[in-house]
Tab-separated table of C-alpha atoms in Angstrom:
chain	number	residue	atom	x	y	z
A	1116	MET	CA	136.267	17.840	170.716
A	1117	SER	CA	139.168	20.006	171.844
A	1118	THR	CA	138.873	23.157	173.954
A	1119	THR	CA	139.634	25.300	170.873
A	1120	GLN	CA	136.742	23.733	168.998
A	1121	TRP	CA	134.329	24.395	171.873
A	1122	ILE	CA	135.511	28.022	172.062
A	1123	LEU	CA	134.970	28.563	168.328
A	1124	LEU	CA	131.492	27.111	168.618
A	1125	THR	CA	130.602	29.576	171.402
A	1126	PRO	CA	128.323	31.898	169.304
A	1127	GLN	CA	126.044	29.061	168.190
A	1128	LEU	CA	126.073	27.542	171.688
A	1129	LEU	CA	125.093	30.877	173.250
A	1130	ILE	CA	122.087	31.230	170.952
A	1131	ALA	CA	121.073	27.604	171.621
A	1132	THR	CA	121.373	28.238	175.371
A	1133	GLY	CA	119.282	31.379	174.919
A	1134	VAL	CA	116.530	29.327	173.243
A	1135	PHE	CA	116.561	26.815	176.109
A	1136	CYS	CA	116.462	29.550	178.783
A	1137	SER	CA	113.668	31.346	176.905
A	1138	LEU	CA	111.529	28.203	177.127
A	1139	LEU	CA	112.098	28.085	180.885
A	1140	LEU	CA	111.379	31.810	181.149
A	1141	ILE	CA	108.073	31.450	179.289
A	1142	ALA	CA	107.088	28.544	181.542
A	1143	TRP	CA	107.923	30.621	184.631
A	1144	GLN	CA	106.337	33.933	183.651
A	1145	ARG	CA	104.716	35.099	180.425
A	1146	SER	CA	105.893	38.658	179.882
A	1147	GLN	CA	106.493	40.260	176.512
A	1148	GLN	CA	108.909	42.836	177.924
A	1149	LEU	CA	110.915	40.233	179.833
A	1150	ILE	CA	111.382	37.879	176.884
A	1151	ALA	CA	112.213	40.799	174.549
A	1152	TRP	CA	114.955	42.082	176.847
A	1153	PHE	CA	116.270	38.564	177.397
A	1154	THR	CA	116.449	37.995	173.618
A	1155	LEU	CA	118.300	41.299	173.176
A	1156	MET	CA	120.759	40.348	175.908
A	1157	SER	CA	121.319	36.958	174.279
A	1158	PHE	CA	122.115	38.596	170.906
A	1159	VAL	CA	124.425	41.227	172.423
A	1160	VAL	CA	126.403	38.610	174.392
A	1161	THR	CA	126.697	36.502	171.226
A	1162	ILE	CA	127.939	39.515	169.245
A	1163	ILE	CA	130.641	40.140	171.873
A	1164	ALA	CA	131.659	36.466	171.758
A	1165	THR	CA	131.761	36.478	167.943
A	1166	VAL	CA	133.880	39.636	167.791
A	1167	SER	CA	136.347	38.150	170.286
A	1168	LEU	CA	136.873	35.170	167.934
A	1169	LEU	CA	137.692	37.218	164.829
A	1170	GLU	CA	141.477	37.083	165.374
A	1171	HIS	CA	141.375	33.345	166.015
A	1172	PRO	CA	142.863	31.033	163.331
A	1173	SER	CA	140.392	29.122	161.162
A	1174	HIS	CA	139.503	25.705	162.512
A	1175	GLN	CA	137.623	22.582	161.460
A	1176	ILE	CA	135.038	21.484	164.070
A	1177	THR	CA	134.430	17.781	163.525
A	1178	VAL	CA	133.491	17.079	159.907
A	1179	LEU	CA	130.337	19.175	160.188
A	1180	MET	CA	131.553	22.751	160.581
A	1181	TYR	CA	134.409	24.996	159.555
A	1182	ILE	CA	134.773	28.292	161.411
A	1183	ASP	CA	136.764	31.075	159.775
A	1184	ASN	CA	136.454	34.842	159.533
A	1185	PHE	CA	134.097	34.456	156.568
A	1186	SER	CA	131.621	32.543	158.777
A	1187	LEU	CA	132.129	34.789	161.800
A	1188	PHE	CA	131.596	38.060	159.924
A	1189	ALA	CA	128.511	36.620	158.216
A	1190	PHE	CA	127.108	35.595	161.606
A	1191	LEU	CA	127.817	39.094	162.937
A	1192	TRP	CA	125.748	40.635	160.111
A	1193	ILE	CA	122.945	38.143	160.886
A	1194	LEU	CA	123.012	39.011	164.595
A	1195	PHE	CA	122.780	42.740	163.815
A	1196	ALA	CA	119.827	41.972	161.534
A	1197	GLY	CA	118.338	39.946	164.397
A	1198	ILE	CA	118.507	42.968	166.722
A	1199	ALA	CA	116.821	45.115	164.060
A	1200	ALA	CA	114.093	42.446	163.667
A	1201	LEU	CA	113.665	42.434	167.443
A	1202	TYR	CA	113.137	46.211	167.471
A	1203	MET	CA	110.627	46.046	164.610
A	1204	GLY	CA	108.863	43.143	166.339
A	1205	LYS	CA	108.505	45.198	169.522
A	1206	LEU	CA	106.993	48.063	167.528
A	1207	TYR	CA	104.604	45.699	165.792
A	1208	LEU	CA	103.526	43.908	168.983
A	1209	ARG	CA	102.684	47.112	170.852
A	1210	LYS	CA	99.161	47.108	169.487
A	1211	GLN	CA	98.601	43.421	170.285
A	1212	ILE	CA	96.584	42.600	173.375
A	1213	GLU	CA	97.775	38.997	173.732
A	1214	VAL	CA	101.237	38.111	175.040
A	1215	HIS	CA	103.441	36.963	172.167
A	1216	ASP	CA	106.459	35.373	173.838
A	1217	GLU	CA	106.657	32.766	171.077
A	1218	PHE	CA	107.509	35.426	168.490
A	1219	TYR	CA	110.850	36.062	170.222
A	1220	LEU	CA	111.483	32.343	170.633
A	1221	LEU	CA	110.981	31.780	166.900
A	1222	LEU	CA	113.291	34.739	166.186
A	1223	GLN	CA	116.043	33.098	168.254
A	1224	LEU	CA	115.504	29.773	166.460
A	1225	THR	CA	115.796	31.591	163.122
A	1226	ILE	CA	119.134	33.082	164.190
A	1227	LEU	CA	120.312	29.665	165.417
A	1228	GLY	CA	119.425	28.076	162.062
A	1229	ALA	CA	121.286	30.854	160.252
A	1230	GLY	CA	124.275	30.383	162.583
A	1231	VAL	CA	124.458	26.662	161.767
A	1232	LEU	CA	124.173	27.410	158.038
A	1233	VAL	CA	127.040	29.916	157.891
A	1234	ALA	CA	129.321	27.536	159.822
A	1235	SER	CA	128.423	24.406	157.865
A	1236	ASP	CA	131.058	22.427	155.995
A	1237	HIS	CA	129.002	19.290	155.448
A	1238	PHE	CA	125.661	18.628	153.783
A	1239	ALA	CA	124.225	17.185	157.023
A	1240	SER	CA	124.860	20.427	158.950
A	1241	LEU	CA	123.698	22.469	155.944
A	1242	PHE	CA	120.419	20.566	155.867
A	1243	LEU	CA	119.992	20.832	159.647
A	1244	GLY	CA	120.453	24.624	159.533
A	1245	PHE	CA	118.219	24.861	156.459
A	1246	GLU	CA	115.343	23.043	158.176
A	1247	LEU	CA	115.709	24.930	161.449
A	1248	LEU	CA	115.632	28.243	159.591
A	1249	SER	CA	112.707	27.202	157.377
A	1250	LEU	CA	110.473	25.822	160.138
A	1251	SER	CA	110.963	28.936	162.281
A	1252	LEU	CA	110.144	31.223	159.373
A	1253	VAL	CA	107.060	29.195	158.428
A	1254	GLY	CA	105.760	29.755	161.966
A	1255	LEU	CA	106.630	33.458	161.818
A	1256	ALA	CA	105.107	34.044	158.351
A	1257	GLY	CA	101.698	32.854	159.560
A	1258	TYR	CA	102.125	34.028	163.145
A	1259	PHE	CA	99.727	37.001	163.039
A	1260	ARG	CA	96.843	34.895	161.764
A	1261	GLN	CA	94.293	37.662	162.236
A	1262	GLN	CA	95.815	39.447	159.253
A	1263	ARG	CA	94.045	38.750	155.993
A	1264	TYR	CA	96.941	37.133	154.113
A	1265	ALA	CA	99.097	35.799	156.990
A	1266	VAL	CA	97.891	32.179	156.861
A	1267	GLU	CA	98.194	32.155	153.071
A	1268	ALA	CA	101.758	33.502	153.339
A	1269	GLY	CA	102.691	30.872	155.904
A	1270	PHE	CA	101.173	28.090	153.802
A	1271	LYS	CA	102.975	29.235	150.657
A	1272	TYR	CA	106.266	29.453	152.514
A	1273	LEU	CA	105.696	25.941	153.876
A	1274	ILE	CA	105.155	24.546	150.357
A	1275	LEU	CA	108.210	26.412	149.105
A	1276	SER	CA	110.347	25.048	151.936
A	1277	ALA	CA	109.121	21.491	151.345
A	1278	SER	CA	109.922	21.777	147.634
A	1279	ALA	CA	113.365	23.227	148.355
A	1280	SER	CA	114.109	20.442	150.862
A	1281	SER	CA	113.068	17.780	148.352
A	1282	PHE	CA	115.365	19.082	145.617
A	1283	MET	CA	118.220	19.516	148.043
A	1284	LEU	CA	117.894	16.018	149.523
A	1285	LEU	CA	117.781	14.406	146.088
A	1286	GLY	CA	120.831	16.407	144.997
A	1287	ILE	CA	122.726	15.399	148.140
A	1288	ALA	CA	121.813	11.748	147.497
A	1289	PHE	CA	123.168	11.952	143.928
A	1290	LEU	CA	126.423	13.478	145.150
A	1291	TYR	CA	126.755	10.900	147.925
A	1292	SER	CA	126.326	8.090	145.404
A	1293	GLN	CA	129.448	9.368	143.584
A	1294	THR	CA	131.637	10.388	146.533
A	1295	GLY	CA	130.558	8.246	149.484
A	1296	SER	CA	130.844	11.363	151.646
A	1297	LEU	CA	128.707	14.375	152.547
A	1298	SER	CA	131.588	16.735	153.232
A	1299	PHE	CA	131.981	19.837	151.028
A	1300	SER	CA	135.615	18.862	150.459
A	1301	SER	CA	134.956	15.282	149.326
A	1302	HIS	CA	136.361	14.718	145.849
A	1303	VAL	CA	134.148	13.599	142.982
A	1304	VAL	CA	135.830	10.954	140.817
A	1305	GLY	CA	136.169	12.363	137.285
A	1306	ALA	CA	134.030	15.393	138.210
A	1307	ALA	CA	134.502	16.978	134.787
A	1308	GLN	CA	132.540	14.188	133.078
A	1309	ASN	CA	130.480	12.874	135.982
A	1310	VAL	CA	126.927	13.643	134.881
A	1311	ILE	CA	125.292	12.366	138.095
A	1312	ALA	CA	127.519	14.580	140.239
A	1313	GLN	CA	126.754	17.591	138.063
A	1314	LEU	CA	123.021	16.799	138.208
A	1315	GLY	CA	123.194	16.452	142.010
A	1316	PHE	CA	125.011	19.773	142.265
A	1317	LEU	CA	122.395	21.530	140.117
A	1318	MET	CA	119.582	20.074	142.242
A	1319	ILE	CA	121.219	21.452	145.382
A	1320	ILE	CA	121.457	24.836	143.646
A	1321	THR	CA	117.749	24.528	142.806
A	1322	GLY	CA	116.873	23.887	146.467
A	1323	ILE	CA	118.880	26.904	147.601
A	1324	GLY	CA	117.579	28.883	144.604
A	1325	PHE	CA	114.047	28.617	146.032
A	1326	LYS	CA	115.230	30.300	149.241
A	1327	LEU	CA	117.203	32.963	147.389
A	1328	SER	CA	114.208	33.648	145.104
A	1329	LEU	CA	116.258	33.153	141.958
A	1330	VAL	CA	114.270	33.153	138.707
A	1331	PRO	CA	112.424	30.819	137.931
A	1332	PHE	CA	112.001	29.780	141.606
A	1333	HIS	CA	110.819	33.229	142.677
A	1334	PHE	CA	107.012	33.003	142.424
A	1335	TRP	CA	106.457	32.721	146.166
A	1336	THR	CA	108.436	35.862	147.027
A	1337	PRO	CA	106.014	38.774	146.395
A	1338	ASP	CA	103.025	37.010	147.990
A	1339	VAL	CA	104.917	35.919	151.110
A	1340	TYR	CA	106.540	39.354	151.508
A	1341	TYR	CA	103.142	41.008	151.076
A	1342	GLY	CA	101.228	38.665	153.391
A	1343	SER	CA	103.734	38.526	156.250
A	1344	SER	CA	104.125	41.150	158.966
A	1345	THR	CA	106.905	43.694	158.417
A	1346	PRO	CA	109.400	42.222	160.950
A	1347	VAL	CA	108.993	38.785	159.362
A	1348	THR	CA	109.360	40.179	155.843
A	1349	PHE	CA	112.566	41.847	157.013
A	1350	MET	CA	113.872	38.490	158.327
A	1351	LEU	CA	113.029	36.772	155.037
A	1352	ALA	CA	114.833	39.502	153.101
A	1353	THR	CA	117.986	39.606	155.212
A	1354	ILE	CA	118.631	36.766	157.689
A	1355	SER	CA	117.314	33.933	155.527
A	1356	LYS	CA	118.890	35.075	152.253
A	1357	SER	CA	122.249	36.040	153.795
A	1358	ALA	CA	122.626	32.705	155.591
A	1359	MET	CA	121.622	30.683	152.520
A	1360	PHE	CA	123.992	32.616	150.273
A	1361	ILE	CA	126.948	32.197	152.655
A	1362	ALA	CA	126.273	28.430	152.871
A	1363	LEU	CA	126.098	28.237	149.068
A	1364	ALA	CA	129.339	30.226	148.724
A	1365	LYS	CA	131.172	27.955	151.188
A	1366	CYS	CA	130.000	24.930	149.216
A	1367	ILE	CA	130.949	26.316	145.791
A	1368	TYR	CA	134.324	27.683	146.939
A	1369	ALA	CA	135.335	24.180	148.117
A	1370	GLU	CA	137.875	22.780	145.669
A	1371	PRO	CA	135.845	19.747	144.432
A	1372	PHE	CA	132.859	21.942	143.541
A	1373	GLN	CA	135.043	24.477	141.752
A	1374	VAL	CA	135.833	21.678	139.278
A	1375	ILE	CA	132.100	21.193	138.662
A	1376	VAL	CA	131.241	24.905	138.519
A	1377	THR	CA	133.870	25.582	135.850
A	1378	GLN	CA	132.353	22.969	133.538
A	1379	ARG	CA	130.814	24.703	130.557
A	1380	ASP	CA	127.258	23.321	130.955
A	1381	VAL	CA	127.076	24.042	134.680
A	1382	LEU	CA	128.585	27.505	134.229
A	1383	THR	CA	126.076	28.293	131.486
A	1384	ALA	CA	123.130	27.119	133.626
A	1385	LEU	CA	124.223	29.241	136.596
A	1386	SER	CA	124.911	32.260	134.383
A	1387	ILE	CA	121.405	32.015	132.899
A	1388	LEU	CA	119.933	31.886	136.438
A	1389	ALA	CA	121.871	35.012	137.389
A	1390	ILE	CA	120.990	36.975	134.240
A	1391	LEU	CA	117.288	36.059	134.406
A	1392	SER	CA	117.153	37.066	138.091
A	1393	MET	CA	118.779	40.447	137.388
A	1394	ILE	CA	116.596	41.345	134.407
A	1395	ILE	CA	113.225	39.763	135.269
A	1396	GLY	CA	113.390	40.750	138.958
A	1397	ASN	CA	113.915	44.395	138.045
A	1398	CYS	CA	111.349	44.393	135.217
A	1399	LEU	CA	108.615	42.894	137.421
A	1400	ALA	CA	109.224	45.542	140.109
A	1401	LEU	CA	108.470	48.365	137.659
A	1402	ARG	CA	104.685	47.887	137.746
A	1403	GLN	CA	104.324	47.523	141.512
A	1404	ARG	CA	102.749	50.092	143.840
A	1405	HIS	CA	103.064	48.123	147.101
A	1406	VAL	CA	106.392	48.802	148.795
A	1407	LYS	CA	106.864	45.237	150.044
A	1408	ARG	CA	106.234	43.829	146.567
A	1409	ILE	CA	108.784	46.271	145.120
A	1410	LEU	CA	111.322	45.133	147.714
A	1411	ALA	CA	110.472	41.474	146.997
A	1412	TYR	CA	111.229	41.809	143.291
A	1413	ALA	CA	114.283	43.964	144.038
A	1414	SER	CA	115.623	41.197	146.295
A	1415	ILE	CA	115.413	38.766	143.360
A	1416	ALA	CA	117.631	41.090	141.325
A	1417	HIS	CA	120.100	41.574	144.206
A	1418	MET	CA	120.557	37.811	144.615
A	1419	GLY	CA	121.113	37.640	140.848
A	1420	TYR	CA	123.860	40.287	141.125
A	1421	LEU	CA	125.521	38.352	143.949
A	1422	LEU	CA	125.634	35.126	141.925
A	1423	ILE	CA	128.466	36.742	139.923
A	1424	VAL	CA	130.889	36.070	142.777
A	1425	LEU	CA	130.208	32.324	142.549
A	1426	LEU	CA	131.066	31.969	138.861
A	1427	LEU	CA	134.779	32.736	138.882
A	1428	HIS	CA	137.336	31.040	136.624
A	1429	ASN	CA	140.309	32.297	138.579
A	1430	GLN	CA	141.009	30.557	141.910
A	1431	GLN	CA	143.009	33.572	143.091
A	1432	SER	CA	139.834	35.669	142.943
A	1433	ILE	CA	138.093	33.654	145.677
A	1434	ALA	CA	139.602	35.572	148.624
A	1435	PHE	CA	138.534	38.825	146.933
A	1436	ALA	CA	135.119	37.317	146.195
A	1437	LYS	CA	134.547	36.450	149.874
A	1438	GLN	CA	135.333	40.059	150.780
A	1439	ALA	CA	132.867	41.204	148.102
A	1440	VAL	CA	130.114	38.896	149.406
A	1441	LEU	CA	130.504	40.125	152.989
A	1442	PHE	CA	130.534	43.811	152.030
A	1443	TYR	CA	127.606	43.474	149.626
A	1444	LEU	CA	125.514	41.614	152.207
A	1445	LEU	CA	126.349	44.207	154.868
A	1446	ALA	CA	125.276	47.052	152.561
A	1447	TYR	CA	122.131	45.119	151.612
A	1448	ILE	CA	121.200	44.409	155.261
A	1449	ILE	CA	121.739	48.044	156.345
A	1450	ALA	CA	119.582	49.351	153.488
A	1451	ASN	CA	116.867	46.863	154.467
A	1452	VAL	CA	117.106	47.851	158.150
A	1453	ALA	CA	116.586	51.476	157.109
A	1454	ILE	CA	113.649	50.983	154.778
A	1455	PHE	CA	111.818	48.307	156.808
A	1456	GLY	CA	112.365	50.364	159.975
A	1457	VAL	CA	110.591	53.356	158.451
A	1458	ILE	CA	107.833	51.071	157.116
A	1459	SER	CA	107.323	49.770	160.688
A	1460	LEU	CA	107.031	53.308	162.065
A	1461	THR	CA	104.610	54.394	159.341
A	1462	GLU	CA	102.461	51.273	159.761
A	1463	GLN	CA	102.224	51.919	163.479
A	1464	GLU	CA	101.120	55.536	163.010
A	1465	GLN	CA	98.831	55.125	160.008
A	1466	LYS	CA	97.443	51.692	161.038
A	1467	CYS	CA	98.076	50.194	157.607
A	1468	THR	CA	99.457	46.765	158.502
A	1469	GLU	CA	97.940	44.836	155.597
A	1470	SER	CA	98.683	46.976	152.566
A	1471	PHE	CA	101.574	49.404	152.508
A	1472	GLU	CA	101.565	51.401	149.298
A	1473	LEU	CA	103.823	54.161	148.020
A	1474	SER	CA	101.049	56.673	148.727
A	1475	HIS	CA	101.593	56.155	152.471
A	1476	TRP	CA	104.920	57.972	152.067
A	1477	THR	CA	103.496	60.927	150.129
A	1478	GLY	CA	105.101	64.115	151.462
A	1479	LEU	CA	107.061	62.274	154.147
A	1480	PHE	CA	110.011	64.671	153.738
A	1481	TRP	CA	107.863	67.637	154.850
A	1482	GLN	CA	106.454	65.703	157.802
A	1483	SER	CA	109.634	64.039	159.066
A	1484	PRO	CA	112.879	64.931	157.221
A	1485	ILE	CA	114.983	62.397	159.127
A	1486	ARG	CA	112.742	59.460	158.154
A	1487	ALA	CA	112.703	60.628	154.544
A	1488	CYS	CA	116.520	60.918	154.526
A	1489	VAL	CA	116.835	57.360	155.877
A	1490	VAL	CA	114.551	56.083	153.086
A	1491	ILE	CA	116.430	58.103	150.443
A	1492	PHE	CA	119.842	56.730	151.470
A	1493	ALA	CA	118.452	53.193	151.607
A	1494	VAL	CA	116.965	53.488	148.125
A	1495	LEU	CA	120.135	55.073	146.704
A	1496	SER	CA	122.172	52.264	148.275
A	1497	PHE	CA	119.902	49.637	146.705
A	1498	ALA	CA	120.322	51.408	143.363
A	1499	GLY	CA	124.123	51.531	143.723
A	1500	ILE	CA	124.489	55.312	143.487
A	1501	PRO	CA	127.997	56.697	144.358
A	1502	LEU	CA	128.754	57.648	147.990
A	1503	THR	CA	126.542	54.829	149.255
A	1504	ALA	CA	127.527	51.366	150.505
A	1505	GLY	CA	125.530	49.778	147.684
A	1506	PHE	CA	127.796	51.486	145.131
A	1507	ILE	CA	130.913	49.979	146.726
A	1508	GLY	CA	129.223	46.555	146.744
A	1509	LYS	CA	128.362	46.799	143.043
A	1510	PHE	CA	131.858	48.105	142.271
A	1511	TYR	CA	133.241	44.903	143.823
A	1512	LEU	CA	130.961	42.773	141.655
A	1513	MET	CA	131.908	44.679	138.489
A	1514	SER	CA	135.625	44.285	139.269
A	1515	LEU	CA	135.229	40.535	139.734
A	1516	ALA	CA	133.168	40.198	136.556
A	1517	THR	CA	135.783	42.171	134.593
A	1518	ASN	CA	138.776	40.249	136.010
A	1519	ASN	CA	137.118	36.944	135.147
A	1520	GLN	CA	135.843	38.132	131.744
A	1521	LEU	CA	132.190	37.490	132.620
A	1522	TRP	CA	130.967	39.986	130.042
A	1523	GLY	CA	127.397	38.662	129.812
A	1524	LEU	CA	126.913	38.915	133.576
A	1525	LEU	CA	128.535	42.346	133.676
A	1526	SER	CA	126.170	43.589	130.945
A	1527	ALA	CA	123.161	42.174	132.815
A	1528	LEU	CA	124.311	43.889	136.008
A	1529	ILE	CA	124.576	47.261	134.274
A	1530	ILE	CA	121.257	46.866	132.424
A	1531	GLY	CA	119.491	45.602	135.557
A	1532	SER	CA	120.807	48.541	137.604
A	1533	GLY	CA	119.540	50.926	134.928
A	1534	ILE	CA	116.071	49.327	134.946
A	1535	ALA	CA	116.005	49.477	138.766
A	1536	LEU	CA	116.126	53.289	138.653
A	1537	GLY	CA	112.649	53.101	137.108
A	1538	TYR	CA	111.140	51.953	140.420
A	1539	TYR	CA	113.642	53.375	142.917
A	1540	LEU	CA	113.379	57.003	141.776
A	1541	PRO	CA	109.529	57.159	142.047
A	1542	ILE	CA	109.906	56.221	145.737
A	1543	ILE	CA	112.105	59.302	146.272
A	1544	PHE	CA	109.779	61.536	144.231
A	1545	GLN	CA	106.859	60.366	146.381
A	1546	LEU	CA	108.659	61.547	149.530
A	1547	PHE	CA	108.832	65.104	148.178
A	1548	ALA	CA	105.250	65.311	146.876
A	1549	THR	CA	103.241	68.098	148.532
A	1550	LEU	CA	100.301	67.474	150.806
A	1551	PRO	CA	97.477	69.995	151.296
A	1552	ASP	CA	97.635	69.693	155.085
A	1553	SER	CA	101.125	68.390	155.817
A	1554	ARG	CA	101.806	68.219	159.533
A	1555	SER	CA	104.963	67.201	161.348
A	1556	LEU	CA	105.105	63.651	162.672
A	1557	LEU	CA	105.998	63.210	166.304
A	1558	THR	CA	109.172	61.180	166.701
A	1559	THR	CA	110.422	59.995	170.078
A	1560	TRP	CA	114.066	60.463	171.037
A	1561	ARG	CA	114.647	56.699	170.869
A	1562	THR	CA	113.330	56.560	167.323
A	1563	LYS	CA	115.391	59.610	166.353
A	1564	MET	CA	118.457	57.963	167.855
A	1565	TRP	CA	118.189	54.690	165.916
A	1566	LEU	CA	117.233	56.521	162.707
A	1567	SER	CA	120.344	58.687	163.129
A	1568	VAL	CA	122.539	55.632	163.759
A	1569	VAL	CA	121.232	53.875	160.646
A	1570	LEU	CA	121.702	57.050	158.585
A	1571	LEU	CA	125.262	57.582	159.835
A	1572	ILE	CA	126.226	53.948	159.156
A	1573	SER	CA	124.732	54.193	155.647
A	1574	ILE	CA	126.713	57.334	154.865
A	1575	GLY	CA	129.867	56.133	156.649
A	1576	LEU	CA	130.051	52.851	154.721
A	1577	GLY	CA	129.673	54.681	151.428
A	1578	VAL	CA	132.231	57.416	152.150
A	1579	PHE	CA	134.758	55.420	154.220
A	1580	PRO	CA	134.357	51.786	153.062
A	1581	ASN	CA	137.965	50.948	154.020
A	1582	LEU	CA	136.986	51.082	157.692
A	1583	ILE	CA	135.174	47.777	157.136
A	1584	ILE	CA	136.944	46.367	154.067
A	1585	GLU	CA	140.363	46.266	155.767
A	1586	ARG	CA	138.937	44.049	158.497
A	1587	LEU	CA	137.096	41.559	156.270
């Protein structure tokens, strides 16, 4: 490998080094504070390294990875989500008596798996990142085993991951039998009529579809979200889904797979997946009262919306589509940071770690206006209301759907967004409900500071989106 290749691989190498040093640190001294600060330092250094590479030309690193701005920006979003997960984890672990160094180690392994996924350009590296991410999250989902549903959540996630791996491996084997290569850019002979290649491609989509919670592979999502601790649910909603979607996009945007995707049967199958995810995900969320279950079903719909950017007829739209994916994922991650952050604070104060219902936020605006405002902007962003980042993200998707004449998907996006108001608006109404003895909640200056930062970023991205878009 050349020096340039080593330099471009720096972010992943830094996280891997952080994992190794964390193991030595745990062996030397078990201290929750020490490992938390070390993990934060590792993420911050990696963010600085990633930002410094943004102006670097795109480069192939062996046959396994391809580093470009698309991968680097995606990894930046994942690292920011990792810092948010670290903060929520610290809040959650405050009430634990035992030392939980392993939680931070698993968090770093999750970020490393996501980093390999977003850089992958080969099915071997994709599978390696997929397994690393899955195994870490299985451990995290069942980590707090004293909780009533934690073990069940971990077991369900394990079965889901095993099923996803099986489909993906079989799909990769089918593709390899036709190409003799595992690279994303390997050409399929007569791809338009090659049924085995198309079948292999659809099986890979099925494997990734389990992780993205696309309908009909979504059944695990509400139970695992509900049973896992809040920091882990946040990781499942953001880090895991963002990394898997970026890996899928890199695969589909490769020229050989564009030939397969534009085939009528494959295009129809993917369009049906997207439409079902948008409509069914939103409809199922309507009857929920648990906040995590609402967010689980909402995430199904959001992944359905994002599938639009993968079904383009026009090759010239791909550069625009990559920009749309990055902006939409950024808006989605920020909204999740906001809402899961407030859930973490409320759980800590009200001691409701196992069942967080809408009623826990009754009258929150009168008790803590800043927390309520953060929740309101997050919900409005999820719903795609103007002046929020979510609106700009949906505007991107609508533009792409219109330019590529994807009228069915565009209609499903509009209908799904309309249905979503049926469960997003009640959350806001609940915040303004009156309580007979409403008292102000004490908020430390650190909490106020990060709530203010999240609120300002949410508003800033919605009002001045060009600040980010011009750099993507």
